[in-house]
Amino acid sequence: MRIVIALGGNALLHRGERPDAAVQEANIDRVTTAIAALAHEHEIVITHGNGPQIGLLAVESATDPALSTPYPLDLLGAQTQGMIGSLLARTLHDALPARRIAALVTHTLVRADDPAFDHPTKFVGQVYPYGIAATLARKRGWHIAADTTGWRRVVPSPAPERVLETDTVHELLNSGTLVICAGGGGVPVTADPDTGALTGAEAVIDKDLTAALLAEDLKADFLLILTDVPCVYAGYGTPDQRPVLGATPAELRRGGFPDGSMGPKTEAAARFVERTGGLAAIGSLDAAYEIVHGRSGTLIRPDLTVA
């Protein structure tokens, strides 16, 4: 079975942790353990988030006195692909010594006229108290929004149109290679309508939506979205909270999940299932193997069989 795995942005850097390299290197072991068990049995493509990492690099770039202007988000996104891809490739190489592993810096085409450029919604970087976030916003020209535990920077998140290296990923898969790609949703680029020349875009693409698009184009059988909760919850954080263990795409969309957390994950799963007739699931990183085998998480499929 061909599985596209979307790792949450907090897989390597959990909320509240110091963004040190040693912390992320330590956290990578959990990721490797979860994925290696699946890689013994299936073709695997790994995508990953980069919200904490790109936010860290953006702050460093904005405060570096040697720079006349900060690095743009597209280049910072490419840096996070290299860093996280290297961590994943090294640890998976040790866990799967007989398997070819390749980490690719990949680019995702977006529309230059996407309205998302005028309405930033994608959280990046760390959580701040409101006063500090507001000060940073004034000083650095940021947009900020309330997250679950504080305030964070938000940036444009245009819709992914196509992963430009999809054919390369397909060839690597056919040769037995485990591929790491489309990190942070891919480096966002626009194409000149006349020449096709690529230009980086000041944005961060949602990695779950890119993963769904990539899974569709690769003709994957399964889209696995891994996060820090066991499954999707209806009424999350309220007295009426309840687990959703199975749903159709239409049922997921009626759930009204928030844009800043579960919303993009449920939408990505719904799109993949609708467009391919395949299966998708959302659940905890540590239960990845159990999710694929139907013993954990939220399963999304075209039609639910009534027992």
PDB file of C-alpha atoms in Angstrom:
ATOM      1  CA  MET A   1       0.000   0.000   0.000  1.00  0.00           C
ATOM      2  CA  ARG A   2       1.230   3.507  -0.815  1.00  0.00           C
ATOM      3  CA  ILE A   3       0.866   5.856   2.163  1.00  0.00           C
ATOM      4  CA  VAL A   4       1.466   9.604   2.333  1.00  0.00           C
ATOM      5  CA  ILE A   5       2.162  10.667   5.919  1.00  0.00           C
ATOM      6  CA  ALA A   6       1.702  14.273   7.047  1.00  0.00           C
ATOM      7  CA  LEU A   7       3.615  14.970  10.266  1.00  0.00           C
ATOM      8  CA  GLY A   8       2.410  17.804  12.452  1.00  0.00           C
ATOM      9  CA  GLY A   9       4.615  20.852  12.861  1.00  0.00           C
ATOM     10  CA  ASN A  10       5.022  20.088  16.549  1.00  0.00           C
ATOM     11  CA  ALA A  11       6.376  16.573  15.961  1.00  0.00           C
ATOM     12  CA  LEU A  12       9.941  17.843  16.449  1.00  0.00           C
ATOM     13  CA  LEU A  13       9.268  20.839  18.648  1.00  0.00           C
ATOM     14  CA  HIS A  14       6.433  20.520  21.110  1.00  0.00           C
ATOM     15  CA  ARG A  15       4.532  23.471  22.531  1.00  0.00           C
ATOM     16  CA  GLY A  16       6.504  25.168  25.269  1.00  0.00           C
ATOM     17  CA  GLU A  17       9.816  23.486  24.464  1.00  0.00           C
ATOM     18  CA  ARG A  18      12.989  25.449  23.849  1.00  0.00           C
ATOM     19  CA  PRO A  19      13.738  25.553  20.109  1.00  0.00           C
ATOM     20  CA  ASP A  20      17.223  24.096  20.584  1.00  0.00           C
ATOM     21  CA  ALA A  21      18.704  21.727  18.015  1.00  0.00           C
ATOM     22  CA  ALA A  22      19.273  19.110  20.737  1.00  0.00           C
ATOM     23  CA  VAL A  23      15.574  19.147  21.651  1.00  0.00           C
ATOM     24  CA  GLN A  24      14.519  18.500  18.063  1.00  0.00           C
ATOM     25  CA  GLU A  25      17.133  15.789  17.628  1.00  0.00           C
ATOM     26  CA  ALA A  26      15.779  14.038  20.731  1.00  0.00           C
ATOM     27  CA  ASN A  27      12.180  14.276  19.542  1.00  0.00           C
ATOM     28  CA  ILE A  28      12.995  12.756  16.163  1.00  0.00           C
ATOM     29  CA  ASP A  29      13.281   9.293  17.728  1.00  0.00           C
ATOM     30  CA  ARG A  30       9.505   9.160  18.333  1.00  0.00           C
ATOM     31  CA  VAL A  31       8.872  10.025  14.707  1.00  0.00           C
ATOM     32  CA  THR A  32      11.293   7.388  13.463  1.00  0.00           C
ATOM     33  CA  THR A  33       9.793   4.664  15.645  1.00  0.00           C
ATOM     34  CA  ALA A  34       6.291   5.445  14.400  1.00  0.00           C
ATOM     35  CA  ILE A  35       7.214   5.534  10.716  1.00  0.00           C
ATOM     36  CA  ALA A  36       9.702   2.655  10.612  1.00  0.00           C
ATOM     37  CA  ALA A  37       7.029   0.148  11.635  1.00  0.00           C
ATOM     38  CA  LEU A  38       4.919   1.177   8.630  1.00  0.00           C
ATOM     39  CA  ALA A  39       7.873   1.364   6.250  1.00  0.00           C
ATOM     40  CA  HIS A  40       8.570  -2.352   6.692  1.00  0.00           C
ATOM     41  CA  GLU A  41       5.210  -3.107   5.051  1.00  0.00           C
ATOM     42  CA  HIS A  42       4.320  -0.161   2.797  1.00  0.00           C
ATOM     43  CA  GLU A  43       5.568   2.462   0.337  1.00  0.00           C
ATOM     44  CA  ILE A  44       5.981   5.677   2.307  1.00  0.00           C
ATOM     45  CA  VAL A  45       6.112   9.380   1.475  1.00  0.00           C
ATOM     46  CA  ILE A  46       6.625  11.755   4.409  1.00  0.00           C
ATOM     47  CA  THR A  47       5.584  15.389   4.486  1.00  0.00           C
ATOM     48  CA  HIS A  48       5.964  17.580   7.548  1.00  0.00           C
ATOM     49  CA  GLY A  49       4.981  20.895   9.059  1.00  0.00           C
ATOM     50  CA  ASN A  50       7.450  23.669   9.807  1.00  0.00           C
ATOM     51  CA  GLY A  51       5.521  26.273  11.800  1.00  0.00           C
ATOM     52  CA  PRO A  52       7.807  26.383  14.863  1.00  0.00           C
ATOM     53  CA  GLN A  53      10.988  26.137  12.808  1.00  0.00           C
ATOM     54  CA  ILE A  54      10.191  28.773  10.184  1.00  0.00           C
ATOM     55  CA  GLY A  55       8.994  31.121  12.900  1.00  0.00           C
ATOM     56  CA  LEU A  56      12.328  30.725  14.697  1.00  0.00           C
ATOM     57  CA  LEU A  57      14.324  31.380  11.512  1.00  0.00           C
ATOM     58  CA  ALA A  58      12.149  34.396  10.683  1.00  0.00           C
ATOM     59  CA  VAL A  59      12.859  35.982  14.075  1.00  0.00           C
ATOM     60  CA  GLU A  60      16.580  35.322  13.715  1.00  0.00           C
ATOM     61  CA  SER A  61      16.570  36.827  10.223  1.00  0.00           C
ATOM     62  CA  ALA A  62      14.573  39.890  11.294  1.00  0.00           C
ATOM     63  CA  THR A  63      16.970  40.658  14.171  1.00  0.00           C
ATOM     64  CA  ASP A  64      20.272  39.939  12.400  1.00  0.00           C
ATOM     65  CA  PRO A  65      22.162  43.255  12.176  1.00  0.00           C
ATOM     66  CA  ALA A  66      24.226  41.928   9.256  1.00  0.00           C
ATOM     67  CA  LEU A  67      21.128  41.815   7.015  1.00  0.00           C
ATOM     68  CA  SER A  68      19.673  44.864   5.297  1.00  0.00           C
ATOM     69  CA  THR A  69      16.330  43.060   4.958  1.00  0.00           C
ATOM     70  CA  PRO A  70      15.082  39.768   6.451  1.00  0.00           C
ATOM     71  CA  TYR A  71      15.088  36.622   4.337  1.00  0.00           C
ATOM     72  CA  PRO A  72      11.724  35.983   2.624  1.00  0.00           C
ATOM     73  CA  LEU A  73       9.467  33.189   3.811  1.00  0.00           C
ATOM     74  CA  ASP A  74       9.985  31.046   0.713  1.00  0.00           C
ATOM     75  CA  LEU A  75      13.733  30.794   1.343  1.00  0.00           C
ATOM     76  CA  LEU A  76      13.213  30.244   5.060  1.00  0.00           C
ATOM     77  CA  GLY A  77      10.816  27.441   4.147  1.00  0.00           C
ATOM     78  CA  ALA A  78      13.498  25.872   1.980  1.00  0.00           C
ATOM     79  CA  GLN A  79      15.882  26.026   4.941  1.00  0.00           C
ATOM     80  CA  THR A  80      13.404  24.198   7.166  1.00  0.00           C
ATOM     81  CA  GLN A  81      12.952  21.497   4.521  1.00  0.00           C
ATOM     82  CA  GLY A  82      16.691  20.904   4.537  1.00  0.00           C
ATOM     83  CA  MET A  83      16.996  20.870   8.322  1.00  0.00           C
ATOM     84  CA  ILE A  84      13.991  18.675   9.108  1.00  0.00           C
ATOM     85  CA  GLY A  85      14.572  16.495   6.056  1.00  0.00           C
ATOM     86  CA  SER A  86      18.133  15.827   7.183  1.00  0.00           C
ATOM     87  CA  LEU A  87      17.033  14.877  10.699  1.00  0.00           C
ATOM     88  CA  LEU A  88      14.397  12.496   9.342  1.00  0.00           C
ATOM     89  CA  ALA A  89      16.691  10.990   6.697  1.00  0.00           C
ATOM     90  CA  ARG A  90      19.496  10.291   9.159  1.00  0.00           C
ATOM     91  CA  THR A  91      17.364   8.628  11.793  1.00  0.00           C
ATOM     92  CA  LEU A  92      15.354   6.616   9.255  1.00  0.00           C
ATOM     93  CA  HIS A  93      18.604   5.487   7.627  1.00  0.00           C
ATOM     94  CA  ASP A  94      19.661   4.010  10.969  1.00  0.00           C
ATOM     95  CA  ALA A  95      16.247   2.428  11.609  1.00  0.00           C
ATOM     96  CA  LEU A  96      15.866   1.063   8.056  1.00  0.00           C
ATOM     97  CA  PRO A  97      19.422   0.230   6.948  1.00  0.00           C
ATOM     98  CA  ALA A  98      18.324  -1.696   3.870  1.00  0.00           C
ATOM     99  CA  ARG A  99      15.992   1.050   2.607  1.00  0.00           C
ATOM    100  CA  ARG A 100      16.835   3.910   0.267  1.00  0.00           C
ATOM    101  CA  ILE A 101      15.971   7.271   1.857  1.00  0.00           C
ATOM    102  CA  ALA A 102      15.761  10.572  -0.032  1.00  0.00           C
ATOM    103  CA  ALA A 103      14.914  14.049   1.301  1.00  0.00           C
ATOM    104  CA  LEU A 104      13.906  16.510  -1.427  1.00  0.00           C
ATOM    105  CA  VAL A 105      13.543  20.274  -1.346  1.00  0.00           C
ATOM    106  CA  THR A 106      10.290  20.653  -3.239  1.00  0.00           C
ATOM    107  CA  HIS A 107       8.323  23.603  -4.615  1.00  0.00           C
ATOM    108  CA  THR A 108       4.570  24.082  -4.617  1.00  0.00           C
ATOM    109  CA  LEU A 109       2.859  26.223  -7.214  1.00  0.00           C
ATOM    110  CA  VAL A 110       0.333  28.774  -5.930  1.00  0.00           C
ATOM    111  CA  ARG A 111      -1.722  31.444  -7.707  1.00  0.00           C
ATOM    112  CA  ALA A 112      -0.344  34.972  -7.525  1.00  0.00           C
ATOM    113  CA  ASP A 113      -3.920  36.292  -7.217  1.00  0.00           C
ATOM    114  CA  ASP A 114      -4.940  33.928  -4.408  1.00  0.00           C
ATOM    115  CA  PRO A 115      -7.020  36.013  -1.955  1.00  0.00           C
ATOM    116  CA  ALA A 116      -5.148  34.363   0.919  1.00  0.00           C
ATOM    117  CA  PHE A 117      -2.276  36.807   0.328  1.00  0.00           C
ATOM    118  CA  ASP A 118      -4.537  39.572   1.654  1.00  0.00           C
ATOM    119  CA  HIS A 119      -5.847  37.569   4.626  1.00  0.00           C
ATOM    120  CA  PRO A 120      -3.020  35.950   6.671  1.00  0.00           C
ATOM    121  CA  THR A 121      -4.202  32.923   8.667  1.00  0.00           C
ATOM    122  CA  LYS A 122      -1.261  30.503   8.975  1.00  0.00           C
ATOM    123  CA  PHE A 123       0.342  30.368  12.433  1.00  0.00           C
ATOM    124  CA  VAL A 124       4.141  30.374  12.532  1.00  0.00           C
ATOM    125  CA  GLY A 125       6.613  30.698  15.368  1.00  0.00           C
ATOM    126  CA  GLN A 126       6.164  30.662  19.097  1.00  0.00           C
ATOM    127  CA  VAL A 127       3.264  31.720  21.313  1.00  0.00           C
ATOM    128  CA  TYR A 128       3.480  35.138  23.025  1.00  0.00           C
ATOM    129  CA  PRO A 129       1.399  37.010  25.568  1.00  0.00           C
ATOM    130  CA  TYR A 130      -0.687  39.639  23.810  1.00  0.00           C
ATOM    131  CA  GLY A 131       1.443  42.592  24.889  1.00  0.00           C
ATOM    132  CA  ILE A 132       4.665  41.125  23.515  1.00  0.00           C
ATOM    133  CA  ALA A 133       2.956  39.922  20.325  1.00  0.00           C
ATOM    134  CA  ALA A 134       1.461  43.369  19.709  1.00  0.00           C
ATOM    135  CA  THR A 135       4.824  45.048  20.222  1.00  0.00           C
ATOM    136  CA  LEU A 136       6.511  42.640  17.785  1.00  0.00           C
ATOM    137  CA  ALA A 137       3.732  43.192  15.271  1.00  0.00           C
ATOM    138  CA  ARG A 138       4.253  46.981  15.366  1.00  0.00           C
ATOM    139  CA  LYS A 139       8.042  46.699  15.213  1.00  0.00           C
ATOM    140  CA  ARG A 140       8.275  44.069  12.468  1.00  0.00           C
ATOM    141  CA  GLY A 141       5.114  44.621  10.476  1.00  0.00           C
ATOM    142  CA  TRP A 142       3.631  41.266  11.484  1.00  0.00           C
ATOM    143  CA  HIS A 143       0.019  40.203  11.538  1.00  0.00           C
ATOM    144  CA  ILE A 144      -0.938  38.404  14.763  1.00  0.00           C
ATOM    145  CA  ALA A 145      -3.897  36.297  15.854  1.00  0.00           C
ATOM    146  CA  ALA A 146      -5.042  34.447  18.965  1.00  0.00           C
ATOM    147  CA  ASP A 147      -3.962  30.819  19.220  1.00  0.00           C
ATOM    148  CA  THR A 148      -5.160  28.311  21.818  1.00  0.00           C
ATOM    149  CA  THR A 149      -2.747  29.485  24.533  1.00  0.00           C
ATOM    150  CA  GLY A 150      -1.719  32.990  23.454  1.00  0.00           C
ATOM    151  CA  TRP A 151      -0.902  35.058  20.380  1.00  0.00           C
ATOM    152  CA  ARG A 152       1.206  34.123  17.351  1.00  0.00           C
ATOM    153  CA  ARG A 153       2.313  35.554  14.048  1.00  0.00           C
ATOM    154  CA  VAL A 154       0.100  34.677  11.072  1.00  0.00           C
ATOM    155  CA  VAL A 155       1.198  34.729   7.420  1.00  0.00           C
ATOM    156  CA  PRO A 156      -0.578  34.162   4.079  1.00  0.00           C
ATOM    157  CA  SER A 157      -1.408  30.551   3.250  1.00  0.00           C
ATOM    158  CA  PRO A 158      -2.444  30.248  -0.417  1.00  0.00           C
ATOM    159  CA  ALA A 159      -3.971  27.049  -1.763  1.00  0.00           C
ATOM    160  CA  PRO A 160      -1.536  24.543  -3.287  1.00  0.00           C
ATOM    161  CA  GLU A 161      -2.036  24.005  -7.014  1.00  0.00           C
ATOM    162  CA  ARG A 162       0.702  21.461  -7.793  1.00  0.00           C
ATOM    163  CA  VAL A 163       3.894  20.049  -6.291  1.00  0.00           C
ATOM    164  CA  LEU A 164       6.401  20.647  -9.067  1.00  0.00           C
ATOM    165  CA  GLU A 165       8.605  17.654  -8.238  1.00  0.00           C
ATOM    166  CA  THR A 166       5.755  15.107  -8.141  1.00  0.00           C
ATOM    167  CA  ASP A 167       7.125  13.134 -11.102  1.00  0.00           C
ATOM    168  CA  THR A 168      10.506  12.821  -9.381  1.00  0.00           C
ATOM    169  CA  VAL A 169       8.858  11.603  -6.195  1.00  0.00           C
ATOM    170  CA  HIS A 170       6.907   9.048  -8.227  1.00  0.00           C
ATOM    171  CA  GLU A 171      10.088   7.706  -9.835  1.00  0.00           C
ATOM    172  CA  LEU A 172      11.815   7.430  -6.466  1.00  0.00           C
ATOM    173  CA  LEU A 173       8.864   5.530  -5.014  1.00  0.00           C
ATOM    174  CA  ASN A 174       8.892   3.112  -7.934  1.00  0.00           C
ATOM    175  CA  SER A 175      12.567   2.403  -7.222  1.00  0.00           C
ATOM    176  CA  GLY A 176      11.810   1.460  -3.603  1.00  0.00           C
ATOM    177  CA  THR A 177      12.871   4.758  -2.031  1.00  0.00           C
ATOM    178  CA  LEU A 178      11.230   6.240   1.063  1.00  0.00           C
ATOM    179  CA  VAL A 179      10.761   9.914   0.175  1.00  0.00           C
ATOM    180  CA  ILE A 180      10.685  12.971   2.449  1.00  0.00           C
ATOM    181  CA  CYS A 181       9.281  15.974   0.585  1.00  0.00           C
ATOM    182  CA  ALA A 182       6.872  18.928   0.545  1.00  0.00           C
ATOM    183  CA  GLY A 183       7.980  20.018   4.011  1.00  0.00           C
ATOM    184  CA  GLY A 184       6.037  23.001   5.280  1.00  0.00           C
ATOM    185  CA  GLY A 185       3.661  22.541   2.351  1.00  0.00           C
ATOM    186  CA  GLY A 186       6.539  23.031  -0.089  1.00  0.00           C
ATOM    187  CA  VAL A 187       8.410  26.199  -1.031  1.00  0.00           C
ATOM    188  CA  PRO A 188       5.646  28.491  -2.344  1.00  0.00           C
ATOM    189  CA  VAL A 189       6.246  29.770  -5.867  1.00  0.00           C
ATOM    190  CA  THR A 190       4.237  31.517  -8.567  1.00  0.00           C
ATOM    191  CA  ALA A 191       4.772  31.029 -12.305  1.00  0.00           C
ATOM    192  CA  ASP A 192       4.930  33.768 -14.911  1.00  0.00           C
ATOM    193  CA  PRO A 193       1.935  33.213 -17.246  1.00  0.00           C
ATOM    194  CA  ASP A 194       4.057  33.865 -20.338  1.00  0.00           C
ATOM    195  CA  THR A 195       7.467  32.373 -19.580  1.00  0.00           C
ATOM    196  CA  GLY A 196       6.711  29.963 -16.733  1.00  0.00           C
ATOM    197  CA  ALA A 197       9.562  31.501 -14.701  1.00  0.00           C
ATOM    198  CA  LEU A 198       9.214  30.803 -10.978  1.00  0.00           C
ATOM    199  CA  THR A 199       9.182  33.450  -8.245  1.00  0.00           C
ATOM    200  CA  GLY A 200       9.152  32.789  -4.517  1.00  0.00           C
ATOM    201  CA  ALA A 201       6.026  33.847  -2.628  1.00  0.00           C
ATOM    202  CA  GLU A 202       5.891  35.405   0.845  1.00  0.00           C
ATOM    203  CA  ALA A 203       3.723  32.681   2.355  1.00  0.00           C
ATOM    204  CA  VAL A 204       3.597  29.317   4.115  1.00  0.00           C
ATOM    205  CA  ILE A 205       1.345  26.689   2.532  1.00  0.00           C
ATOM    206  CA  ASP A 206      -0.702  24.374   4.733  1.00  0.00           C
ATOM    207  CA  LYS A 207       1.182  21.079   4.774  1.00  0.00           C
ATOM    208  CA  ASP A 208      -1.960  18.948   5.154  1.00  0.00           C
ATOM    209  CA  LEU A 209      -3.573  20.396   2.022  1.00  0.00           C
ATOM    210  CA  THR A 210      -0.323  19.896   0.110  1.00  0.00           C
ATOM    211  CA  ALA A 211      -0.089  16.330   1.422  1.00  0.00           C
ATOM    212  CA  ALA A 212      -3.630  15.613   0.162  1.00  0.00           C
ATOM    213  CA  LEU A 213      -2.794  17.023  -3.271  1.00  0.00           C
ATOM    214  CA  LEU A 214       0.460  15.073  -3.442  1.00  0.00           C
ATOM    215  CA  ALA A 215      -1.263  11.866  -2.321  1.00  0.00           C
ATOM    216  CA  GLU A 216      -3.864  12.300  -5.048  1.00  0.00           C
ATOM    217  CA  ASP A 217      -1.258  12.894  -7.764  1.00  0.00           C
ATOM    218  CA  LEU A 218       0.856   9.943  -6.568  1.00  0.00           C
ATOM    219  CA  LYS A 219      -2.228   7.694  -6.611  1.00  0.00           C
ATOM    220  CA  ALA A 220      -1.681   6.856  -2.956  1.00  0.00           C
ATOM    221  CA  ASP A 221      -4.008   4.427  -1.200  1.00  0.00           C
ATOM    222  CA  PHE A 222      -3.943   6.117   2.193  1.00  0.00           C
ATOM    223  CA  LEU A 223      -3.419   9.629   3.575  1.00  0.00           C
ATOM    224  CA  LEU A 224      -2.271   9.531   7.204  1.00  0.00           C
ATOM    225  CA  ILE A 225      -2.343  12.839   9.100  1.00  0.00           C
ATOM    226  CA  LEU A 226      -0.462  12.581  12.388  1.00  0.00           C
ATOM    227  CA  THR A 227      -0.883  15.109  15.180  1.00  0.00           C
ATOM    228  CA  ASP A 228      -0.798  15.365  18.990  1.00  0.00           C
ATOM    229  CA  VAL A 229      -4.316  14.094  19.757  1.00  0.00           C
ATOM    230  CA  PRO A 230      -5.637  10.516  19.472  1.00  0.00           C
ATOM    231  CA  CYS A 231      -8.412  11.387  17.023  1.00  0.00           C
ATOM    232  CA  VAL A 232     -10.748  14.117  15.862  1.00  0.00           C
ATOM    233  CA  TYR A 233     -13.052  15.400  18.604  1.00  0.00           C
ATOM    234  CA  ALA A 234     -16.441  16.997  18.111  1.00  0.00           C
ATOM    235  CA  GLY A 235     -16.889  19.902  20.518  1.00  0.00           C
ATOM    236  CA  TYR A 236     -13.210  19.852  21.435  1.00  0.00           C
ATOM    237  CA  GLY A 237     -12.502  21.552  24.758  1.00  0.00           C
ATOM    238  CA  THR A 238     -16.172  21.739  25.755  1.00  0.00           C
ATOM    239  CA  PRO A 239     -18.212  19.629  28.199  1.00  0.00           C
ATOM    240  CA  ASP A 240     -19.784  17.929  25.162  1.00  0.00           C
ATOM    241  CA  GLN A 241     -16.452  16.794  23.688  1.00  0.00           C
ATOM    242  CA  ARG A 242     -16.657  13.358  22.086  1.00  0.00           C
ATOM    243  CA  PRO A 243     -14.342  11.341  19.832  1.00  0.00           C
ATOM    244  CA  VAL A 244     -15.167  10.970  16.150  1.00  0.00           C
ATOM    245  CA  LEU A 245     -13.907   7.505  15.209  1.00  0.00           C
ATOM    246  CA  GLY A 246     -15.302   7.398  11.696  1.00  0.00           C
ATOM    247  CA  ALA A 247     -16.821   9.892   9.266  1.00  0.00           C
ATOM    248  CA  THR A 248     -17.533  10.656   5.640  1.00  0.00           C
ATOM    249  CA  PRO A 249     -16.124  13.848   4.093  1.00  0.00           C
ATOM    250  CA  ALA A 250     -19.534  15.509   4.341  1.00  0.00           C
ATOM    251  CA  GLU A 251     -19.813  14.648   8.024  1.00  0.00           C
ATOM    252  CA  LEU A 252     -16.358  16.065   8.719  1.00  0.00           C
ATOM    253  CA  ARG A 253     -17.215  19.336   7.012  1.00  0.00           C
ATOM    254  CA  ARG A 254     -20.347  19.695   9.128  1.00  0.00           C
ATOM    255  CA  GLY A 255     -18.154  19.538  12.234  1.00  0.00           C
ATOM    256  CA  GLY A 256     -17.086  23.171  12.013  1.00  0.00           C
ATOM    257  CA  PHE A 257     -13.485  22.529  13.045  1.00  0.00           C
ATOM    258  CA  PRO A 258     -11.355  25.678  13.583  1.00  0.00           C
ATOM    259  CA  ASP A 259      -9.010  26.914  10.866  1.00  0.00           C
ATOM    260  CA  GLY A 260      -6.049  27.252  13.195  1.00  0.00           C
ATOM    261  CA  SER A 261      -5.924  23.623  14.308  1.00  0.00           C
ATOM    262  CA  MET A 262      -8.088  20.705  13.152  1.00  0.00           C
ATOM    263  CA  GLY A 263      -9.842  22.477  10.267  1.00  0.00           C
ATOM    264  CA  PRO A 264      -7.105  22.069   7.615  1.00  0.00           C
ATOM    265  CA  LYS A 265      -6.552  18.436   8.644  1.00  0.00           C
ATOM    266  CA  THR A 266     -10.205  17.479   8.260  1.00  0.00           C
ATOM    267  CA  GLU A 267     -10.471  19.389   4.969  1.00  0.00           C
ATOM    268  CA  ALA A 268      -7.345  17.691   3.594  1.00  0.00           C
ATOM    269  CA  ALA A 269      -8.661  14.262   4.558  1.00  0.00           C
ATOM    270  CA  ALA A 270     -12.065  15.021   3.043  1.00  0.00           C
ATOM    271  CA  ARG A 271     -10.576  16.221  -0.245  1.00  0.00           C
ATOM    272  CA  PHE A 272      -8.362  13.169  -0.658  1.00  0.00           C
ATOM    273  CA  VAL A 273     -11.200  10.727   0.018  1.00  0.00           C
ATOM    274  CA  GLU A 274     -13.638  12.559  -2.259  1.00  0.00           C
ATOM    275  CA  ARG A 275     -11.221  12.837  -5.163  1.00  0.00           C
ATOM    276  CA  THR A 276      -9.669   9.372  -5.018  1.00  0.00           C
ATOM    277  CA  GLY A 277     -12.039   7.030  -3.225  1.00  0.00           C
ATOM    278  CA  GLY A 278      -9.122   6.101  -0.966  1.00  0.00           C
ATOM    279  CA  LEU A 279      -8.873   6.190   2.808  1.00  0.00           C
ATOM    280  CA  ALA A 280      -7.616   8.901   5.128  1.00  0.00           C
ATOM    281  CA  ALA A 281      -7.092   8.977   8.863  1.00  0.00           C
ATOM    282  CA  ILE A 282      -6.191  11.487  11.565  1.00  0.00           C
ATOM    283  CA  GLY A 283      -4.596  10.532  14.857  1.00  0.00           C
ATOM    284  CA  SER A 284      -1.638  10.459  17.195  1.00  0.00           C
ATOM    285  CA  LEU A 285       1.945  10.077  15.996  1.00  0.00           C
ATOM    286  CA  ASP A 286       2.647   7.291  18.470  1.00  0.00           C
ATOM    287  CA  ALA A 287      -0.310   5.268  17.177  1.00  0.00           C
ATOM    288  CA  ALA A 288       0.583   5.510  13.471  1.00  0.00           C
ATOM    289  CA  TYR A 289       0.774   1.736  12.925  1.00  0.00           C
ATOM    290  CA  GLU A 290      -2.488   1.122  14.813  1.00  0.00           C
ATOM    291  CA  ILE A 291      -4.268   3.860  12.844  1.00  0.00           C
ATOM    292  CA  VAL A 292      -3.394   2.317   9.478  1.00  0.00           C
ATOM    293  CA  HIS A 293      -4.622  -1.047  10.747  1.00  0.00           C
ATOM    294  CA  GLY A 294      -7.924   0.378  11.972  1.00  0.00           C
ATOM    295  CA  ARG A 295      -7.282   0.241  15.703  1.00  0.00           C
ATOM    296  CA  SER A 296      -6.950   3.947  16.506  1.00  0.00           C
ATOM    297  CA  GLY A 297      -7.628   7.435  15.197  1.00  0.00           C
ATOM    298  CA  THR A 298     -10.409   8.843  13.037  1.00  0.00           C
ATOM    299  CA  LEU A 299     -11.006   7.014   9.756  1.00  0.00           C
ATOM    300  CA  ILE A 300     -12.420   8.943   6.797  1.00  0.00           C
ATOM    301  CA  ARG A 301     -13.841   6.918   3.929  1.00  0.00           C
ATOM    302  CA  PRO A 302     -16.395   7.470   1.152  1.00  0.00           C
ATOM    303  CA  ASP A 303     -19.160   5.338   2.670  1.00  0.00           C
ATOM    304  CA  LEU A 304     -19.499   4.066   6.200  1.00  0.00           C
ATOM    305  CA  THR A 305     -20.936   0.586   6.508  1.00  0.00           C
ATOM    306  CA  VAL A 306     -23.723   0.406   9.047  1.00  0.00           C
ATOM    307  CA  ALA A 307     -23.352  -2.674  11.224  1.00  0.00           C
TER     308      ALA A 307
END
